[in-house]
Amino acid sequence: MTGWPKRVPGLCWGADYNPEQWPEQVWAQDLALMREAGVNLVSVGIFSWALLEVEEGRYEFGWLDRVLDLLHEGGIRVDLATATASPPPWLTHRYPEVLPVREDGVRFSHGSRQEYCPNSPVYREKSVALAEKLALRYAEHPALAAWHVNNEYGCHVRRCYCQRCAEAFREWLKARYSKDLAALNEAWGTAFWSQHYSDWALVQPPRVTPTYGNPGQLLDFDRFGSDTLLELFVAERDVLRAITPDVPVTTNFMAGWTFGALDYWSWAREVDFVSNDHYTRAEDEQRHVELALSADLVRGLAGGKPWLLMEHSTSAVNWQPRNRAKQPGELARNSLSHVARGADGTLFFQWRASRAGAERYHSAMLPHAGSDTRVFREVCELGAAYRRCAELVGSTVDAQAALVFDFQAGWAAEQPAHPTQDFRYHEAVLGVYRALWQAGITVDVVPPSADLGRYPLVVVPALYLVSDENARSFDQYVAAGGHLLMTWFSGITDEHARVRLGGYPGAFADLLGVRVEEFYPLGAGERVRLSNGATADTWTELLHPEGAEAVASHVDGPLPGVPAITRNEHGSGLAWYVATTLDPDSMLGLVREVAERAGARPVVRAPAGVEVVRRTGEGPRGPISWLVVVNHTGAEVVLPVRGIELAAGSDVPGCLAVPAGGTAVVREV
């Protein structure tokens, strides 16, 4: 990454702003209320293609000129969108081949958003042309802080199965396999079910078939789908960079529980700064833990550098089964949890709640009920706190461990025809992460190819798919003295989703000192007991220690007496393996034991439900650090902290009291 939104004072604070939805006389009121709320950055024009290019080749920028001038006069910076996320009706009507096709051959109709095939030459031409027009017109506009390309790529149309995409997929495969059709056949195992290809022209996308598709084909099409959407972003980005080389370019990721269809590790290399959209799962009482996982993952995508939360909600969203309003103070807790974990700003969708359209019940900084509301008062309070915490900008997060996360492993592990239908990659990761969060261990989320040497502890949940090269790096890490905790469904296949022979966990059998001869998934609701008092569900396996020590074994279920948790001395380090899904309390106990042995300790010993993260940076007199504290409990907590609480401007002499549901940002002394 090479940039950050230009000339934004302090932490970024604002929202998507959609003035085109409102009469122009409302805009002045918007500006006055934005200034009251402390807004310093807004995204503009994300869904305005139909109002910018009103007919093919006829552009009308007057309204946008007036909006940007007004924002500049009010001291508010603009993240200007290219507006290409939602093609206008004239485009899909005149060029219906732009519309994407489902895997069953049905072509989508116009009427919502993202109605485009990523390999449509018409869409690419028109989207790049619009981006170029915007760049030429606003290159010198004083409000321009950053470019926002498209919006939430792949959110609704993750893959297109049209004939144009079939042709592009074949070209992508030729490049991946060096035009060697025999290599593709070997990678996909096409000797099974008479799927051998004798000509490239015979290869198709994995459309609807009578039963299960080819796993290698499914995996490669997922890779292709991620890459081809990335090509769209790069095409717009490059024209923006050519015209405005000093203006950073981003697009908003969706790294979290709602989405995993793009390999954001490859996408992150192509943006000037990483930004993300995140919405909590309203019915999850521990939704703040998943939020923290998302934030740590986004920081990992940003390479440890500050990142921007482009969207979250002030209160309810419009798309969950039951769209609950957030509790008092939850807006601030959510925002500061992201800041704690590396965000240098948090924006909302959106500024003013829409009166019409599909998202009219989505919350906003300014609700339907207006400014005399709890939400707007909380927005103003948090905006003032952000101004007082401006010194955090540019600081980074101090982590005690690494957690390995791989989008492609998730794609492969969630394909059909696996030993259990109860596996979800993100939930498997979250189950382990929750224990780390509860133990107060801040983690860096890293890809399987990461350099692990600086971490005393590395946690590897369900790394189903792994290359030989990456598998060796874990072996070398432990042999050199590292401590590793791995969970089931790891090391099972190579990078082509072909099963590794010789017993599971395949790539990691020697490292873990175990050999598994067969899986024994559990039934829905079935639980088993372990010898250490733990309970477990979902999964068991017929495991034989081959050098490893059994830490706990099954007491009942299909495998009584068989080890369920093991540890293995490997070189100078220690490798732990969990061959089942432990109940949350037992996973927490195990993580605490593993972390203590590894020397990975919490920043501050805090009660359960209290989040404490340290950010570090350089001050005028040398290194400086801050603690961001978020109290998710219903009781006041007191922590052994010394420093200055920035939001209140008060001294903390050695005991920090944080009220129930409250937050604090402390410069340590």
PDB file of N, CA, C and O in Angstrom, residues 171 196 318:
ATOM      1  N   GLU A 171      -8.842 -19.729 -20.857  1.00  0.00           N
ATOM      2  CA  GLU A 171      -7.585 -18.990 -21.009  1.00  0.00           C
ATOM      3  C   GLU A 171      -6.851 -18.892 -19.670  1.00  0.00           C
ATOM      4  O   GLU A 171      -5.622 -18.987 -19.618  1.00  0.00           O
ATOM      5  N   HIS A 196     -11.854 -37.183 -18.305  1.00  0.00           N
ATOM      6  CA  HIS A 196     -10.601 -36.816 -18.965  1.00  0.00           C
ATOM      7  C   HIS A 196     -10.861 -35.891 -20.160  1.00  0.00           C
ATOM      8  O   HIS A 196     -11.720 -36.159 -20.994  1.00  0.00           O
ATOM      9  N   ASN A 318     -30.692  -3.942   7.181  1.00  0.00           N
ATOM     10  CA  ASN A 318     -31.973  -4.227   6.530  1.00  0.00           C
ATOM     11  C   ASN A 318     -32.078  -5.637   5.967  1.00  0.00           C
ATOM     12  O   ASN A 318     -33.101  -5.991   5.384  1.00  0.00           O
TER      13      ASN A 318
END
